[in-house]
Amino acid sequence: MSPARADGRPGDLALNLRATWGRMYVRVVGSAREPTWIMSDAVFPALSMASFVLLYRALGAPRSFESLAVLGGIMATYWINVLWGMGAQLYWEKQSGQLQLYFIAPCSRMSILTGMALGGIFMTTTRAIFSIAVGFGLLGVRVAPFALAPLLLVFVVTMTALYGLGMTLASLFLLYGREAWHVCNALQEPVFFLSGLYFPLRALGALGAVAAGIVPLGLGVDAMRQVILGPAARGWLPVRVEVAILAVLAVVFLILARASLRYLEALSKREGRLTQRWQ
Amino acid sequence: MSRPAVLAARLRTAAWLGWQIEANWADPFTFIVYSAVRPLATALILAVMYRAVAGIASSGQAFLGFYVANAFHEYVIRVLVGMGWVIVEEREEFETLKFVYTSPIGMFTYLWGRSSVKFVQASLSLLLILTTGWLILGLRWDWGAVRWLPLLLSFVLGLIAIVYFGFFVAGWALVLPRAAISVNEGVAAALTLLCGVIFPIDLLPRAVQVVAMLLPFTWWYEALRRFLIGHGASARLSSFSDGALLAALAVSTALFSCVSVWGYGVLERRARQNGKLDQARLF
């Protein structure tokens, strides 16, 4: 193995893979260790989803809308994880005094973020099972049999784009303190709205198109609904087109994350804010 | 200085401090946008959900009631849950809870003062949501049919229940360092579901309906709908006369408030005994 380089360039592949595994391991193991976090990650989004499903029921909407809301509710858990488990993670680390350890490690920062993302996806998927149980079990929402392979493909592309955005957000929060917390707070419900999590994306019209070009969640949810529900999903664009756009967004966000991480790390070091707590 | 003057001064100080903590991280414009964006987004989610099914759904008339209740739900989210967040911020984030306890202000007065800022924020969110609904979404009601006196009475009773239950949530936050964030979020999500904010409680399982009817907020939302827009949302609660509805709200508020004050005292004592008042475990 080549000697480790502090900037984590490609020559350190084995080291970076180990760092990715190490950061992912923490999340995988930790996901079962904090019961209250299981509650907040799994149960509470399911409660909100149930409210929206019951709203459709109260309005006398066709049952397919309830399926839309359940799928949106499941995907909401991933957006919450991207915001708080990716975006704000470096803020948490800064507050707990651990951020400097990331920076004295010889691996790439991107490998750490990748581990965080993979662990986050695993952790959130285990949480999403509860939403699936509430939606399809407790609330009695039903979907017809569907092809699993296309769904997995769409899911993987969506997660890559979504967590790429999360990595970019994480780099932004290297610089900021309390603002990071408030930005995460401010981004939660508006993105639920702009991504059409609880209604068909095309109901937003042009606004949905603009939002879909910025946050990949809406396109991902729309594509997954089309795979699962078919025409009842009232999809916006053909699935192939949505997957292609998501793939482009994934590449763009990963490149952006790498660039912004380098830039903001240097900036926050210069301004002495990298390890500054209680900003 | 007389006792009321001392209380007023302490409340004013707590409110001023609360305002600084809430708002001094941003310039006023950013703060206003930040404060408006979440409630507005939630209201728009409901509006677009309704629009998406408006041509095919059969109960469009009921939507106005859900929208209005969701607007008033801002008080629960901001004030009630916000009082739990005060504990989290003071203990975990700023590590200043011990200084509040060692000052003469008293925790009840401090929480009350801090909640007054959140009350103003919730009121502005309420106005924003209702104005957006009225002007942009066409969600209107007949002002001539509004029954002001029972509406005002309901509003005040609901606020009392919110503030007192807020004390209870703050008490739970005291004994549950690290888990307090989850408790706060859970209370907000659970009350949205249990109290039938955006759907009638008739859709809940029968046993859960009984729990819902023990909560003052369920009666509050129904009363606000009935006295503001002229009709409630629940078939089960519509069998109650106006007087019975107000009585149920008043009794549940009184019981809830007593239990909350007692519960806060018990929880605070336990937090002191277990050394949790200053136990910062989040960061």
XYZ file of C-alpha atoms in Angstrom:
562
model
C 0.000 0.000 0.000
C 1.283 3.436 -0.853
C 2.070 5.737 2.041
C -0.896 7.756 3.217
C -1.163 11.322 1.981
C -2.780 14.011 4.062
C -4.938 15.270 1.209
C -6.340 11.828 0.481
C -5.541 11.671 -3.222
C -6.430 8.588 -5.318
C -3.136 6.889 -4.429
C -4.581 6.225 -0.963
C -7.430 4.055 -2.204
C -7.078 1.315 0.406
C -6.768 3.845 3.207
C -9.780 5.792 1.973
C -11.853 2.650 1.643
C -10.952 1.765 5.211
C -11.940 5.265 6.328
C -15.236 4.927 4.480
C -15.872 1.577 6.117
C -14.873 2.934 9.521
C -17.264 5.895 9.317
C -20.039 3.718 7.940
C -19.507 1.127 10.684
C -20.216 3.726 13.358
C -23.595 4.447 11.841
C -24.500 0.836 11.155
C -23.693 -0.267 14.702
C -24.902 2.947 16.281
C -28.245 2.755 14.512
C -29.479 0.180 17.014
C -27.882 1.605 20.133
C -29.976 4.687 20.787
C -33.653 3.731 21.218
C -34.843 7.337 21.372
C -33.259 8.051 18.011
C -35.042 5.045 16.552
C -38.232 6.669 17.796
C -37.429 10.041 16.282
C -36.093 8.650 13.001
C -38.711 5.969 12.441
C -41.873 6.651 14.391
C -42.335 10.416 14.097
C -42.077 10.665 10.283
C -44.569 7.793 10.143
C -46.984 9.757 12.342
C -46.828 12.732 9.967
C -47.299 10.435 7.001
C -50.347 8.890 8.668
C -51.871 12.361 9.093
C -51.495 13.073 5.391
C -52.944 9.696 4.418
C -55.934 10.338 6.683
C -56.358 13.792 5.127
C -56.734 12.172 1.696
C -59.175 9.708 3.235
C -61.162 12.550 4.794
C -61.307 14.361 1.471
C -62.620 11.241 -0.226
C -59.648 11.073 -2.615
C -58.972 7.941 -4.694
C -56.942 5.324 -2.789
C -53.975 5.767 -5.152
C -53.341 9.178 -3.524
C -52.896 7.443 -0.189
C -50.200 5.281 -1.802
C -48.535 8.455 -3.097
C -48.482 9.899 0.404
C -47.087 6.699 1.942
C -44.237 6.545 -0.581
C -43.563 10.235 -0.011
C -43.559 9.700 3.749
C -41.039 6.892 3.415
C -38.754 9.082 1.304
C -39.159 11.955 3.785
C -37.098 9.928 6.269
C -34.180 9.983 3.811
C -34.393 13.757 3.386
C -34.428 14.193 7.175
C -31.309 12.017 7.351
C -29.612 13.982 4.574
C -30.295 17.246 6.399
C -29.517 16.252 9.961
C -27.295 13.210 9.484
C -25.211 14.571 6.606
C -25.657 18.321 6.336
C -25.535 19.119 10.026
C -23.198 16.256 10.991
C -20.032 18.318 10.837
C -21.790 20.926 12.969
C -22.539 18.222 15.571
C -18.911 17.110 15.379
C -17.750 20.682 15.862
C -19.994 21.088 18.904
C -18.762 17.857 20.454
C -15.135 18.783 19.812
C -14.438 15.945 17.400
C -14.186 17.783 14.110
C -10.454 18.357 14.455
C -9.950 14.573 14.590
C -11.378 14.324 11.065
C -8.839 16.828 9.878
C -5.782 15.256 11.431
C -6.721 11.859 9.951
C -4.626 11.015 6.875
C -7.606 10.047 4.715
C -9.705 12.056 2.287
C -12.579 14.059 3.746
C -14.701 12.710 0.905
C -14.101 9.158 2.068
C -15.398 10.114 5.522
C -18.459 11.764 4.005
C -19.018 8.733 1.770
C -18.952 6.478 4.830
C -21.387 8.788 6.553
C -23.673 8.661 3.522
C -23.575 4.864 3.156
C -24.142 4.399 6.881
C -26.940 6.962 6.756
C -28.665 5.131 3.903
C -28.435 1.852 5.796
C -29.684 3.388 9.010
C -32.552 5.212 7.318
C -33.583 2.123 5.384
C -33.958 0.226 8.644
C -36.062 3.139 9.964
C -38.155 3.280 6.784
C -39.372 -0.256 7.503
C -41.521 1.231 10.254
C -43.139 3.696 7.826
C -43.761 0.812 5.414
C -45.410 -1.152 8.218
C -47.594 1.808 9.236
C -48.528 2.721 5.678
C -49.186 -0.675 4.205
C -50.057 -2.497 7.406
C -51.802 -0.208 9.871
C -53.381 2.200 7.388
C -54.225 -0.536 4.900
C -52.787 1.191 1.850
C -52.300 -1.268 -1.026
C -50.160 -1.380 -4.185
C -50.229 -3.880 -7.049
C -47.193 -6.159 -7.638
C -44.307 -4.300 -9.284
C -40.835 -5.001 -10.716
C -38.164 -4.837 -8.022
C -35.070 -4.364 -10.235
C -36.111 -1.006 -11.774
C -37.138 0.193 -8.328
C -33.712 -0.642 -6.918
C -32.025 1.108 -9.838
C -34.076 4.269 -9.332
C -33.484 4.097 -5.572
C -29.707 3.805 -5.942
C -29.488 6.715 -8.401
C -31.772 8.829 -6.215
C -29.753 8.103 -3.089
C -26.482 8.936 -4.861
C -27.839 12.301 -5.966
C -29.517 13.016 -2.633
C -26.542 12.138 -0.470
C -24.254 13.994 -2.913
C -26.334 17.048 -2.050
C -25.955 16.123 1.624
C -22.165 16.075 1.245
C -22.288 19.534 -0.305
C -24.406 20.794 2.588
C -21.976 19.214 5.058
C -19.102 21.165 3.565
C -21.074 24.410 3.896
C -21.554 23.779 7.580
C -17.813 23.633 8.169
C -17.951 27.396 8.105
C -21.168 28.063 9.946
C -22.336 27.548 13.498
C -25.868 28.114 14.736
C -26.858 29.148 11.224
C -26.318 25.538 10.126
C -28.958 24.363 12.557
C -31.421 26.984 11.369
C -30.728 26.279 7.701
C -31.529 22.597 8.255
C -34.694 23.589 10.084
C -35.686 25.936 7.280
C -35.022 23.394 4.539
C -37.128 20.541 5.875
C -40.767 21.375 5.114
C -40.101 23.575 2.055
C -38.310 20.658 0.396
C -41.177 18.345 1.370
C -43.408 20.789 -0.477
C -41.189 21.439 -3.502
C -40.501 17.718 -3.941
C -44.183 16.818 -3.960
C -43.708 14.245 -1.218
C -47.407 14.106 -0.401
C -48.914 14.866 -3.801
C -47.974 14.251 -7.449
C -44.962 16.386 -8.446
C -46.724 17.571 -11.574
C -49.344 19.319 -9.413
C -46.674 21.962 -8.803
C -46.363 22.793 -12.498
C -43.396 24.984 -13.426
C -42.400 25.403 -9.770
C -41.945 21.634 -9.539
C -39.722 21.652 -12.614
C -37.448 24.311 -11.125
C -37.316 22.532 -7.750
C -36.585 19.187 -9.406
C -33.511 20.722 -11.000
C -32.134 21.719 -7.597
C -33.197 19.037 -5.101
C -33.170 15.471 -6.460
C -35.750 14.223 -3.960
C -38.774 15.183 -6.063
C -37.563 13.434 -9.223
C -36.558 10.375 -7.229
C -39.924 10.104 -5.492
C -41.763 10.673 -8.764
C -39.752 7.984 -10.563
C -40.173 5.482 -7.728
C -43.914 6.122 -7.619
C -44.146 5.473 -11.352
C -42.287 2.180 -10.994
C -44.518 1.083 -8.111
C -47.895 2.550 -9.037
C -47.724 2.890 -12.828
C -50.163 5.442 -14.327
C -51.833 5.925 -10.917
C -48.640 7.738 -9.861
C -49.600 10.614 -12.150
C -45.907 10.930 -13.030
C -44.280 14.087 -14.317
C -41.654 12.851 -16.817
C -40.953 9.355 -18.187
C -38.949 7.279 -15.696
C -35.946 6.999 -18.062
C -35.710 10.774 -18.351
C -35.997 11.253 -14.604
C -33.300 8.645 -13.935
C -31.007 10.328 -16.484
C -31.501 13.732 -14.821
C -30.892 12.173 -11.414
C -27.648 10.590 -12.663
C -26.463 13.975 -13.925
C -27.406 15.590 -10.599
C -25.512 12.868 -8.737
C -22.318 13.589 -10.657
C -22.750 17.355 -10.297
C -23.332 17.177 -6.539
C -20.384 14.865 -5.919
C -18.059 17.187 -7.848
C -19.553 20.198 -6.097
C -19.159 18.555 -2.700
C -15.482 17.859 -3.307
C -14.791 21.383 -4.531
C -16.768 23.123 -1.792
C -15.215 20.922 0.883
C -11.730 22.004 -0.153
C -12.651 25.648 -0.512
C -14.622 25.944 2.719
C -12.097 23.963 4.725
C -9.380 26.394 3.662
C -11.650 29.386 4.310
C -12.769 28.254 7.741
C -9.145 27.552 8.701
C -8.127 31.038 7.615
C -10.979 32.605 9.565
C -10.356 30.408 12.596
C -13.887 29.005 12.578
C -13.186 25.365 11.883
C -13.287 24.250 15.497
C -15.087 27.233 16.984
C -17.956 26.075 19.200
C -21.044 28.015 20.315
C -20.974 30.408 17.366
C -41.364 46.936 44.098
C -44.734 45.158 44.272
C -45.007 41.462 43.445
C -46.848 42.004 40.130
C -44.213 44.557 39.119
C -41.443 42.080 39.945
C -43.206 39.358 37.974
C -43.687 41.696 35.019
C -40.034 42.704 35.088
C -38.915 39.083 35.173
C -41.249 38.099 32.357
C -39.999 41.031 30.299
C -36.384 40.028 30.897
C -37.039 36.403 29.948
C -38.913 37.516 26.840
C -36.099 39.851 25.836
C -33.536 37.092 26.322
C -35.731 34.714 24.349
C -35.940 37.195 21.519
C -32.149 37.551 21.437
C -31.639 33.781 21.399
C -34.267 33.252 18.707
C -33.273 36.057 16.422
C -29.761 37.385 16.893
C -28.108 34.881 14.567
C -29.492 36.634 11.492
C -30.446 40.054 10.187
C -34.149 40.933 10.555
C -35.062 40.158 6.939
C -33.421 36.721 7.025
C -35.093 35.997 10.333
C -38.530 36.943 9.006
C -38.059 34.738 5.938
C -36.784 31.914 8.146
C -39.763 32.227 10.482
C -42.270 32.285 7.639
C -40.923 29.566 5.406
C -41.820 26.466 7.470
C -45.450 27.276 8.303
C -46.027 28.523 4.795
C -44.584 25.349 3.282
C -46.784 23.169 5.493
C -49.859 25.163 4.506
C -48.937 24.900 0.840
C -48.490 21.129 1.116
C -52.076 20.892 2.366
C -53.316 23.288 -0.305
C -51.672 21.409 -3.174
C -52.872 18.072 -1.778
C -56.379 19.474 -1.865
C -55.939 20.968 -5.335
C -54.633 17.627 -6.625
C -57.852 15.888 -5.636
C -60.287 18.815 -5.808
C -61.900 17.602 -9.040
C -62.351 14.032 -7.867
C -62.689 14.194 -4.089
C -66.102 14.265 -2.482
C -65.498 16.270 0.691
C -63.955 19.511 -0.474
C -66.025 21.553 1.982
C -64.227 19.982 4.914
C -60.814 21.152 3.718
C -61.268 24.711 4.974
C -61.667 23.368 8.510
C -58.457 21.356 8.230
C -56.569 24.336 6.827
C -57.749 26.633 9.621
C -56.892 24.095 12.338
C -53.456 23.614 10.809
C -52.926 27.381 11.056
C -53.806 27.372 14.781
C -51.603 24.297 15.257
C -48.688 26.746 14.984
C -49.276 27.586 18.662
C -48.764 23.948 19.600
C -45.616 23.652 17.501
C -44.084 26.974 18.503
C -45.204 27.498 22.104
C -45.858 24.044 23.540
C -43.016 22.190 21.831
C -40.879 25.330 21.975
C -40.853 25.192 25.777
C -39.227 21.781 25.582
C -36.692 23.238 23.175
C -35.859 25.992 25.675
C -34.526 23.313 28.024
C -32.538 21.629 25.241
C -30.963 24.914 24.172
C -30.184 26.101 27.671
C -28.741 22.833 28.926
C -27.207 21.144 25.894
C -26.338 23.894 23.461
C -25.432 26.940 25.538
C -24.901 25.097 28.846
C -26.597 27.935 30.727
C -29.486 26.148 32.445
C -27.603 26.122 35.741
C -27.335 29.919 35.610
C -31.092 30.232 35.097
C -31.619 28.028 38.139
C -29.230 30.059 40.252
C -30.891 33.353 39.301
C -33.945 34.659 41.208
C -36.260 34.529 38.188
C -37.657 31.032 38.832
C -38.037 28.386 36.152
C -41.802 28.794 35.688
C -41.500 32.529 35.141
C -38.529 32.028 32.849
C -40.332 29.463 30.692
C -43.424 31.640 30.618
C -41.389 34.653 29.492
C -39.543 32.665 26.844
C -42.844 31.298 25.545
C -44.207 34.808 25.023
C -41.764 35.341 22.141
C -42.852 32.051 20.668
C -46.465 33.162 21.066
C -45.754 36.234 18.937
C -44.028 34.085 16.308
C -46.956 31.661 16.265
C -49.448 34.523 15.932
C -47.566 35.926 12.945
C -47.434 32.452 11.367
C -51.173 32.078 11.944
C -51.858 35.386 10.224
C -49.545 34.483 7.357
C -51.192 31.101 6.779
C -54.742 32.439 6.984
C -53.917 35.435 4.755
C -52.262 33.180 2.180
C -55.284 30.913 2.271
C -57.696 33.830 1.922
C -55.910 35.834 -0.754
C -54.057 33.235 -2.817
C -55.764 29.903 -2.260
C -59.342 31.186 -2.055
C -59.986 29.566 1.330
C -62.563 31.970 2.749
C -65.353 32.047 5.271
C -68.255 34.318 6.092
C -67.063 36.912 8.625
C -70.684 37.698 9.441
C -71.195 34.166 10.686
C -68.204 34.221 13.022
C -69.246 33.823 16.667
C -66.668 36.048 18.291
C -67.315 35.512 21.981
C -67.125 31.701 22.023
C -64.256 31.902 19.527
C -62.285 34.181 21.819
C -63.110 32.044 24.831
C -62.005 28.887 22.991
C -58.828 30.563 21.833
C -57.863 31.635 25.346
C -58.693 28.227 26.868
C -56.589 26.521 24.205
C -53.674 28.833 24.883
C -53.859 28.051 28.596
C -53.746 24.329 27.794
C -50.813 24.886 25.443
C -48.730 26.857 27.935
C -49.377 24.438 30.797
C -48.712 21.356 28.701
C -45.563 23.186 27.592
C -44.418 23.158 31.227
C -44.944 19.416 31.288
C -42.946 18.917 28.080
C -40.190 21.091 29.560
C -40.261 18.847 32.647
C -39.754 15.771 30.493
C -36.889 17.519 28.743
C -35.291 18.083 32.162
C -35.209 14.384 33.024
C -34.272 13.187 29.549
C -31.014 14.764 28.470
C -30.032 13.643 24.951
C -33.503 12.218 24.322
C -35.244 15.548 24.864
C -35.082 16.474 21.174
C -36.902 13.260 20.307
C -39.535 13.950 22.960
C -40.147 17.437 21.592
C -40.479 16.255 18.013
C -42.619 13.339 19.100
C -45.081 15.532 20.976
C -45.593 17.701 17.892
C -46.112 14.721 15.574
C -48.314 12.836 18.028
C -50.588 15.797 18.736
C -51.024 16.444 15.010
C -52.233 12.892 14.600
C -54.167 12.423 17.833
C -56.051 15.722 17.847
C -57.279 15.478 14.275
C -55.704 18.704 13.093
C -55.965 17.907 9.374
C -58.578 15.140 9.440
C -61.578 14.251 11.616
C -60.804 12.085 14.639
C -63.593 9.762 13.427
C -60.980 8.184 11.135
C -58.870 7.057 14.080
C -59.456 3.638 15.691
C -62.139 3.779 18.421
C -59.680 3.334 21.294
C -57.480 6.130 19.958
C -60.544 8.363 19.629
C -61.069 8.035 23.372
C -57.492 9.191 23.973
C -58.044 12.066 21.525
C -61.137 13.170 23.439
C -59.163 13.368 26.666
C -56.881 15.984 25.109
C -57.996 19.629 25.271
C -56.481 20.328 21.865
C -58.970 18.025 20.126
C -61.822 20.144 21.544
C -59.874 23.303 20.805
C -59.539 22.611 17.087
C -63.171 21.596 16.833
C -64.299 24.738 18.678
C -62.115 27.016 16.567
C -63.534 25.506 13.374
C -67.113 25.691 14.584
C -67.003 29.270 15.852
C -64.812 30.685 13.065
C -66.005 29.009 9.863
C -69.345 27.688 11.030
C -68.781 23.927 11.026
C -66.562 21.372 12.693
C -64.803 18.418 11.114
C -65.820 15.459 13.240
C -69.210 13.762 13.066
C -68.671 12.425 16.569
C -67.911 15.844 18.058
C -70.676 17.569 16.082
C -73.224 15.894 18.388
C -71.976 18.148 21.189
C -73.814 21.454 21.571
C -71.786 24.670 21.620
C -72.053 24.833 25.396
C -71.041 21.197 25.809
C -68.105 21.705 23.463
C -66.876 24.710 25.440
C -67.445 22.879 28.716
C -65.439 19.902 27.481
C -62.654 22.256 26.414
C -62.705 24.074 29.756
C -62.767 20.901 31.881
C -60.044 19.145 29.886
C -57.931 22.315 29.991
C -58.333 22.627 33.768
C -57.492 18.964 34.350
C -54.604 19.047 31.924
C -53.193 22.204 33.468
C -53.332 20.787 37.002
C -51.717 17.532 35.915
C -49.067 19.450 33.966
C -48.078 21.675 36.903
C -47.956 18.682 39.222
C -46.063 16.663 36.597
C -43.520 19.414 36.039
C -42.830 19.558 39.779
C -42.326 15.796 39.985
C -40.090 15.735 36.917
C -38.010 18.685 38.062
C -37.446 17.078 41.462
C -36.394 13.869 39.767
C -34.022 15.779 37.475
C -32.441 17.439 40.528
C -32.177 14.154 42.442
C -30.548 12.401 39.496
C -28.202 15.268 38.708
C -29.655 15.839 35.278
C -30.223 19.577 35.402
C -26.706 20.237 34.169
C -26.087 17.030 32.267
C -25.159 18.126 28.739
C -24.973 14.934 26.674
C -25.895 15.999 23.203
C -22.727 17.677 22.036
